[in-house]
Tab-separated table of C-alpha atoms in Angstrom:
chain	number	residue	atom	x	y	z
A	1	MET	CA	113.456	84.824	99.608
A	2	GLN	CA	112.708	85.287	95.665
A	3	GLN	CA	109.179	86.071	95.532
A	4	PRO	CA	107.436	83.455	93.155
A	5	SER	CA	106.644	85.190	89.747
A	6	LEU	CA	103.047	85.460	88.259
A	7	LYS	CA	104.716	85.402	84.758
A	8	ALA	CA	106.663	82.332	85.561
A	9	ALA	CA	103.277	81.170	86.853
A	10	ILE	CA	101.211	81.437	83.898
A	11	ALA	CA	104.387	79.535	81.564
A	12	ARG	CA	104.303	76.689	83.447
A	13	ALA	CA	100.495	76.299	83.750
A	14	GLN	CA	100.367	76.918	79.859
A	15	GLN	CA	103.089	74.313	79.343
A	16	GLN	CA	102.361	71.579	81.909
A	17	ARG	CA	98.866	72.144	82.658
A	18	ASP	CA	99.742	73.005	86.211
A	19	TYR	CA	96.938	75.064	87.400
A	20	THR	CA	97.574	75.203	90.852
A	21	ALA	CA	100.619	77.021	90.981
A	22	LEU	CA	99.036	79.593	89.028
A	23	ILE	CA	96.158	79.833	91.364
A	24	ASP	CA	98.372	80.063	94.077
A	25	ALA	CA	100.284	82.961	92.431
A	26	ILE	CA	97.061	85.256	92.729
A	27	PRO	CA	96.481	86.129	96.053
A	28	TYR	CA	92.790	86.582	96.108
A	29	ALA	CA	92.246	83.634	94.039
A	30	LYS	CA	94.215	81.515	96.155
A	31	TYR	CA	91.787	83.554	99.189
A	32	LEU	CA	88.739	82.739	97.824
A	33	GLY	CA	89.645	78.936	97.125
A	34	ILE	CA	89.064	78.966	93.268
A	35	LYS	CA	89.977	75.542	91.720
A	36	MET	CA	90.257	74.994	87.775
A	37	GLN	CA	89.845	71.823	85.806
A	38	GLN	CA	90.129	70.914	81.963
A	39	GLN	CA	87.235	68.770	81.231
A	40	ASP	CA	86.792	67.111	77.921
A	41	ASP	CA	88.656	69.984	76.188
A	42	ALA	CA	86.855	72.734	77.911
A	43	LEU	CA	88.055	74.779	81.006
A	44	GLN	CA	85.858	74.506	84.074
A	45	PHE	CA	85.914	76.190	87.248
A	46	LEU	CA	85.364	75.544	90.718
A	47	LEU	CA	84.768	77.556	94.234
A	48	LYS	CA	84.409	75.513	96.831
A	49	PHE	CA	82.001	76.648	99.897
A	50	LYS	CA	83.141	77.986	102.955
A	51	PRO	CA	81.751	80.122	105.761
A	52	GLN	CA	83.582	83.136	104.846
A	53	LEU	CA	81.986	83.363	101.375
A	54	ILE	CA	78.617	84.301	102.795
A	55	GLY	CA	76.611	87.465	102.214
A	56	ASN	CA	73.188	86.766	103.447
A	57	PRO	CA	73.654	84.426	106.670
A	58	MET	CA	69.774	83.764	106.883
A	59	LEU	CA	69.473	82.000	103.418
A	60	PRO	CA	72.478	81.334	103.485
A	61	ALA	CA	73.835	82.714	100.200
A	62	ILE	CA	77.217	83.050	98.887
A	63	HIS	CA	78.195	86.962	98.915
A	64	GLY	CA	76.719	88.478	95.445
A	65	GLY	CA	80.201	90.292	94.716
A	66	VAL	CA	82.224	86.891	95.824
A	67	VAL	CA	80.130	85.214	92.996
A	68	ALA	CA	81.041	88.332	90.811
A	69	GLY	CA	84.555	88.391	91.668
A	70	PHE	CA	84.876	84.280	91.359
A	71	LEU	CA	83.500	84.563	87.491
A	72	GLU	CA	85.585	87.731	86.971
A	73	HIS	CA	88.475	85.490	87.840
A	74	SER	CA	87.090	82.767	85.526
A	75	ALA	CA	87.156	84.999	82.365
A	76	ILE	CA	90.853	86.069	83.423
A	77	LEU	CA	91.953	82.317	83.923
A	78	HIS	CA	90.560	81.145	80.434
A	79	THR	CA	92.055	84.067	78.671
A	80	ILE	CA	95.592	83.211	80.401
A	81	ILE	CA	95.382	79.708	79.248
A	82	ALA	CA	93.816	80.347	75.744
A	83	GLN	CA	95.523	83.185	74.781
A	84	GLN	CA	98.912	81.171	74.814
A	85	SER	CA	101.266	84.399	76.215
A	86	ALA	CA	102.361	84.844	79.645
A	87	THR	CA	100.915	87.997	80.388
A	88	MET	CA	98.201	88.980	82.392
A	89	PRO	CA	95.061	90.225	80.746
A	90	LYS	CA	93.123	93.221	82.041
A	91	LEU	CA	89.336	93.096	82.707
A	92	PHE	CA	88.115	96.794	81.999
A	93	ASN	CA	84.332	95.732	81.823
A	94	PHE	CA	82.194	93.458	83.531
A	95	SER	CA	78.495	92.526	83.703
A	96	ILE	CA	76.552	90.144	85.981
A	97	ASP	CA	73.016	89.023	86.239
A	98	TYR	CA	71.994	87.154	88.980
A	99	LEU	CA	69.420	84.372	88.422
A	100	ARG	CA	69.073	82.731	91.869
A	101	PRO	CA	70.603	82.992	94.854
A	102	ALA	CA	73.944	80.908	95.242
A	103	ALA	CA	73.588	78.118	97.947
A	104	ALA	CA	75.667	77.109	100.173
A	105	SER	CA	77.652	74.820	98.586
A	106	CYS	CA	80.109	74.270	95.517
A	107	LEU	CA	79.832	76.752	92.270
A	108	HIS	CA	80.765	76.111	89.226
A	109	ALA	CA	81.947	77.996	86.286
A	110	LYS	CA	82.180	78.225	82.296
A	111	CYS	CA	83.318	80.516	80.160
A	112	GLU	CA	82.390	80.843	76.424
A	113	LEU	CA	84.599	83.176	74.434
A	114	VAL	CA	82.445	84.808	71.992
A	115	ARG	CA	84.434	87.132	70.263
A	116	GLN	CA	88.307	87.104	69.835
A	117	GLY	CA	89.634	90.408	68.907
A	118	ARG	CA	93.353	90.991	68.281
A	119	ARG	CA	93.315	93.267	71.121
A	120	VAL	CA	90.057	92.940	73.140
A	121	TRP	CA	88.280	89.599	73.885
A	122	PHE	CA	84.318	89.231	74.941
A	123	MET	CA	83.478	86.635	76.902
A	124	ARG	CA	80.157	85.106	78.272
A	125	ILE	CA	80.440	83.008	81.928
A	126	LYS	CA	77.615	80.750	83.505
A	127	ALA	CA	77.818	79.732	86.883
A	128	TRP	CA	75.869	77.031	88.336
A	129	GLN	CA	75.631	74.836	91.404
A	130	GLU	CA	73.836	71.021	91.086
A	131	ASP	CA	72.410	71.356	87.874
A	132	SER	CA	73.786	73.459	85.316
A	133	ALA	CA	70.595	74.123	83.016
A	134	LYS	CA	69.629	76.109	86.300
A	135	PRO	CA	72.571	78.797	86.142
A	136	VAL	CA	72.790	80.860	89.501
A	137	ALA	CA	74.537	84.030	87.413
A	138	LEU	CA	75.275	84.540	84.093
A	139	ALA	CA	78.029	87.415	83.241
A	140	ARG	CA	79.912	89.090	80.250
A	141	ALA	CA	83.071	90.455	80.402
A	142	TYR	CA	85.314	92.589	78.275
A	143	LEU	CA	89.488	91.974	78.589
A	144	ILE	CA	92.190	93.866	76.884
A	145	LEU	CA	95.308	91.391	76.169
A	146	GLN	CA	98.648	93.036	76.635
B	1	MET	CA	71.785	123.798	86.763
B	2	THR	CA	74.796	123.392	84.971
B	3	ASP	CA	75.077	120.697	81.899
B	4	ASN	CA	77.206	118.689	84.748
B	5	ASP	CA	74.316	118.105	86.897
B	6	ALA	CA	72.787	115.814	84.342
B	7	PHE	CA	75.941	113.423	84.868
B	8	SER	CA	75.558	113.562	88.845
B	9	TRP	CA	73.768	110.897	90.569
B	10	ARG	CA	71.764	112.202	93.752
B	11	ALA	CA	70.352	110.194	96.436
B	12	ILE	CA	66.575	110.126	96.772
B	13	LYS	CA	65.178	112.265	99.507
B	14	CYS	CA	63.861	109.705	102.117
B	15	SER	CA	59.819	109.919	102.895
B	16	GLN	CA	60.671	108.679	105.990
B	17	GLN	CA	63.589	110.425	108.100
B	18	HIS	CA	65.427	108.230	110.763
B	19	PRO	CA	67.680	109.558	113.180
B	20	PRO	CA	71.062	109.819	111.751
B	21	GLN	CA	72.398	107.127	114.701
B	22	TYR	CA	69.869	104.711	112.661
B	23	TYR	CA	72.116	104.898	109.913
B	24	SER	CA	75.305	104.446	111.360
B	25	ARG	CA	73.808	101.645	113.226
B	26	LEU	CA	72.022	99.899	110.094
B	27	GLY	CA	75.993	100.612	108.317
B	28	GLU	CA	77.812	98.930	111.125
B	29	LYS	CA	74.813	95.847	111.447
B	30	PHE	CA	75.319	95.235	107.646
B	31	LEU	CA	79.204	95.009	107.549
B	32	HIS	CA	78.884	92.785	110.677
B	33	THR	CA	76.040	90.266	109.971
B	34	THR	CA	77.627	89.619	106.695
B	35	PRO	CA	80.503	87.243	107.308
B	36	HIS	CA	81.978	87.785	103.370
B	37	GLY	CA	82.308	91.701	104.613
B	38	LYS	CA	83.508	90.712	108.046
B	39	ASP	CA	86.193	88.568	106.882
B	40	LEU	CA	87.460	91.242	104.471
B	41	ASN	CA	87.270	93.436	107.137
B	42	MET	CA	85.292	96.414	105.476
B	43	GLN	CA	84.706	99.505	107.452
B	44	LEU	CA	81.650	101.778	107.816
B	45	LEU	CA	83.157	105.284	106.970
B	46	SER	CA	79.028	106.897	106.733
B	47	ALA	CA	75.664	106.166	106.268
B	48	THR	CA	72.796	108.441	105.622
B	49	CYS	CA	69.819	108.783	103.557
B	50	ALA	CA	69.787	106.282	100.852
B	51	SER	CA	74.217	107.237	100.556
B	52	ALA	CA	76.937	105.158	101.980
B	53	LYS	CA	80.526	104.597	102.304
B	54	ILE	CA	82.785	101.902	103.102
B	55	GLY	CA	86.695	101.604	103.156
B	56	LEU	CA	88.602	98.348	102.704
B	57	GLU	CA	92.181	98.455	104.000
B	58	TYR	CA	94.834	96.837	101.812
B	59	GLN	CA	95.821	93.574	102.568
B	60	ASP	CA	98.278	91.382	100.236
B	61	ILE	CA	95.484	88.560	99.911
B	62	LEU	CA	93.727	91.078	98.187
B	63	LEU	CA	96.057	91.369	95.157
B	64	GLY	CA	95.599	89.892	91.765
B	65	ASP	CA	98.899	90.472	90.161
B	66	ILE	CA	101.639	90.243	92.340
B	67	ASP	CA	104.779	91.389	89.604
B	68	ARG	CA	102.772	94.337	89.120
B	69	GLN	CA	101.197	94.295	92.865
B	70	LEU	CA	97.711	95.392	91.379
B	71	ILE	CA	94.186	94.485	93.398
B	72	HIS	CA	91.957	91.973	92.226
B	73	SER	CA	89.177	93.295	90.062
B	74	GLY	CA	87.229	90.884	91.906
B	75	VAL	CA	87.687	92.857	94.985
B	76	ILE	CA	86.405	95.924	93.479
B	77	SER	CA	83.139	93.549	92.845
B	78	SER	CA	82.578	92.872	96.734
B	79	LEU	CA	83.097	96.225	97.725
B	80	ALA	CA	80.281	97.880	94.642
B	81	ASP	CA	77.699	95.104	95.505
B	82	SER	CA	78.199	95.716	99.581
B	83	VAL	CA	78.175	99.168	99.184
B	84	SER	CA	75.261	99.547	96.701
B	85	GLY	CA	73.383	97.021	98.743
B	86	LEU	CA	73.478	99.341	101.871
B	87	ALA	CA	72.715	102.438	100.297
B	88	VAL	CA	69.412	100.533	99.245
B	89	PHE	CA	69.039	99.764	102.874
B	90	CYS	CA	69.209	103.510	103.795
B	91	ALA	CA	66.697	104.343	101.498
B	92	LEU	CA	63.989	102.128	102.689
B	93	PRO	CA	61.337	103.370	105.038
B	94	GLN	CA	61.506	100.081	107.060
B	95	LEU	CA	64.084	97.341	106.892
B	96	GLU	CA	62.975	94.434	104.471
B	97	THR	CA	65.113	91.818	102.192
B	98	ILE	CA	66.673	93.224	98.996
B	99	ALA	CA	68.246	91.102	96.552
B	100	THR	CA	70.814	92.155	94.040
B	101	LEU	CA	69.550	91.545	90.332
B	102	ASP	CA	72.608	92.889	88.047
B	103	LEU	CA	75.826	94.418	88.770
B	104	ARG	CA	77.806	96.045	86.265
B	105	LEU	CA	81.061	97.608	86.877
B	106	ASP	CA	83.308	99.389	84.499
B	107	HIS	CA	87.010	99.005	86.164
B	108	MET	CA	88.467	102.581	84.885
B	109	ARG	CA	92.009	102.025	86.421
B	110	PRO	CA	93.694	99.346	88.420
B	111	ALA	CA	93.780	99.773	91.997
B	112	VAL	CA	97.282	99.606	93.166
B	113	ALA	CA	98.679	97.718	96.351
B	114	ASN	CA	99.291	99.497	99.852
B	115	GLN	CA	96.412	101.588	99.291
B	116	ASP	CA	93.232	101.287	100.734
B	117	LEU	CA	90.137	101.310	99.051
B	118	ILE	CA	87.029	103.590	99.336
B	119	ALA	CA	83.431	102.862	97.805
B	120	GLN	CA	80.630	104.945	98.141
B	121	ALA	CA	76.945	104.160	96.351
B	122	VAL	CA	73.902	106.142	96.192
B	123	CYS	CA	70.061	104.487	95.598
B	124	TYR	CA	68.806	107.288	92.868
B	125	ARG	CA	65.532	105.738	92.625
B	126	LEU	CA	63.497	103.692	94.613
B	127	SER	CA	60.171	102.189	93.132
B	128	LYS	CA	57.639	99.855	94.572
B	129	GLN	CA	59.927	97.059	93.229
B	130	ILE	CA	62.974	97.802	92.306
B	131	ALA	CA	65.832	99.843	93.554
B	132	PHE	CA	68.462	101.508	91.273
B	133	THR	CA	71.842	102.425	92.720
B	134	HIS	CA	74.997	104.001	91.227
B	135	ALA	CA	78.671	103.462	93.033
B	136	LEU	CA	82.085	104.706	92.696
B	137	ILE	CA	85.195	103.236	93.774
B	138	TYR	CA	88.823	104.975	94.418
B	139	GLN	CA	92.010	104.802	96.193
B	140	GLN	CA	92.684	108.718	95.547
B	141	ARG	CA	89.277	110.805	95.248
B	142	HIS	CA	90.237	112.593	91.742
B	143	ALA	CA	91.069	109.400	90.102
B	144	PRO	CA	88.014	106.412	90.121
B	145	VAL	CA	89.428	102.719	90.065
B	146	ALA	CA	85.822	101.861	88.632
B	147	VAL	CA	82.104	102.927	88.555
B	148	ALA	CA	79.131	100.283	89.053
B	149	SER	CA	75.370	100.643	88.528
B	150	ALA	CA	73.308	97.939	90.327
B	151	THR	CA	69.659	96.761	90.501
B	152	PHE	CA	67.868	95.271	93.228
B	153	MET	CA	64.503	93.635	94.212
B	154	ARG	CA	62.932	94.691	97.102
B	155	ALA	CA	60.977	92.187	99.637
B	156	SER	CA	63.010	89.088	98.143
B	157	SER	CA	61.862	87.453	100.939
B	158	ARG	CA	60.053	87.919	104.461
B	159	GLN	CA	62.973	87.139	106.914
B	160	ASN	CA	65.343	89.929	107.411
B	161	PHE	CA	68.628	89.209	109.047
B	162	MET	CA	69.397	92.881	109.455
B	163	GLN	CA	66.164	93.263	111.393
B	164	GLN	CA	67.044	90.098	113.264
B	165	ALA	CA	70.367	91.479	114.336
B	166	LEU	CA	68.880	95.019	114.985
B	167	ASP	CA	66.312	93.640	117.030
B	168	SER	CA	68.373	91.211	119.196
B	169	GLU	CA	70.530	94.299	120.389
B	170	LEU	CA	67.637	95.693	122.143
């Protein structure tokens, strides 16, 4: 059986806007359950809640590492779609501020490409739940294009 | 003191010493009461005053790049958050709830498939309100995959799930 290739999935996502195949080609994104949609010209990311994502069972709140991983991945996907080349960018620096606990429900994320250099891109990422005016976390990421 | 000492991160000396088994029990409980840690199968390697080490066995779901067989950077964040949080729990005189305020990661080299990940963290400053941590994530000790620094807010809520888990054991 031929292994599905990430490169092929990236190319397909860019041409046909078929983002499901792209997520399916990234095992950890599939495990977390990340979804991606185009909403009036802007890409939006979605993490559906499931009990395995909980970090603090008392609140309950989604694990901080999961929120970070989701936002890192949003930045990577956003870059893949925006850069129009079938390669995986390398995220080398990431920083996240947790503003509120992420409750046991859907997480949304949106990226803002702040600086688009020739080799390095700088991005800001925002995560929220019910109300986009009340962000759960704000993050920033540096990615190298290859 | 050599010049290099300025760059090493040392765990604080705990004012109230707990017996060694307290830390290992705390570490085990921490990993088992956290559904996400349990789901990824994080394992406690060691825990002592203000420092902790956990391992994550390689599995295919951790991959981020199947073409080049590299582990997803998000996995490293999860490990960094967990091990840093545990180091803070190990630094506290008594259990209290903590909340991650911020986490910063430098991904120095990619983590590769078929090798386990190890994460170790120290709490190098514990103030009344805030705990500061530094963590190292690696597959080979001499070639770190990432370094992370984080801050945590102390006593973020009155109820502590860890305390309940420990109490229910007695």
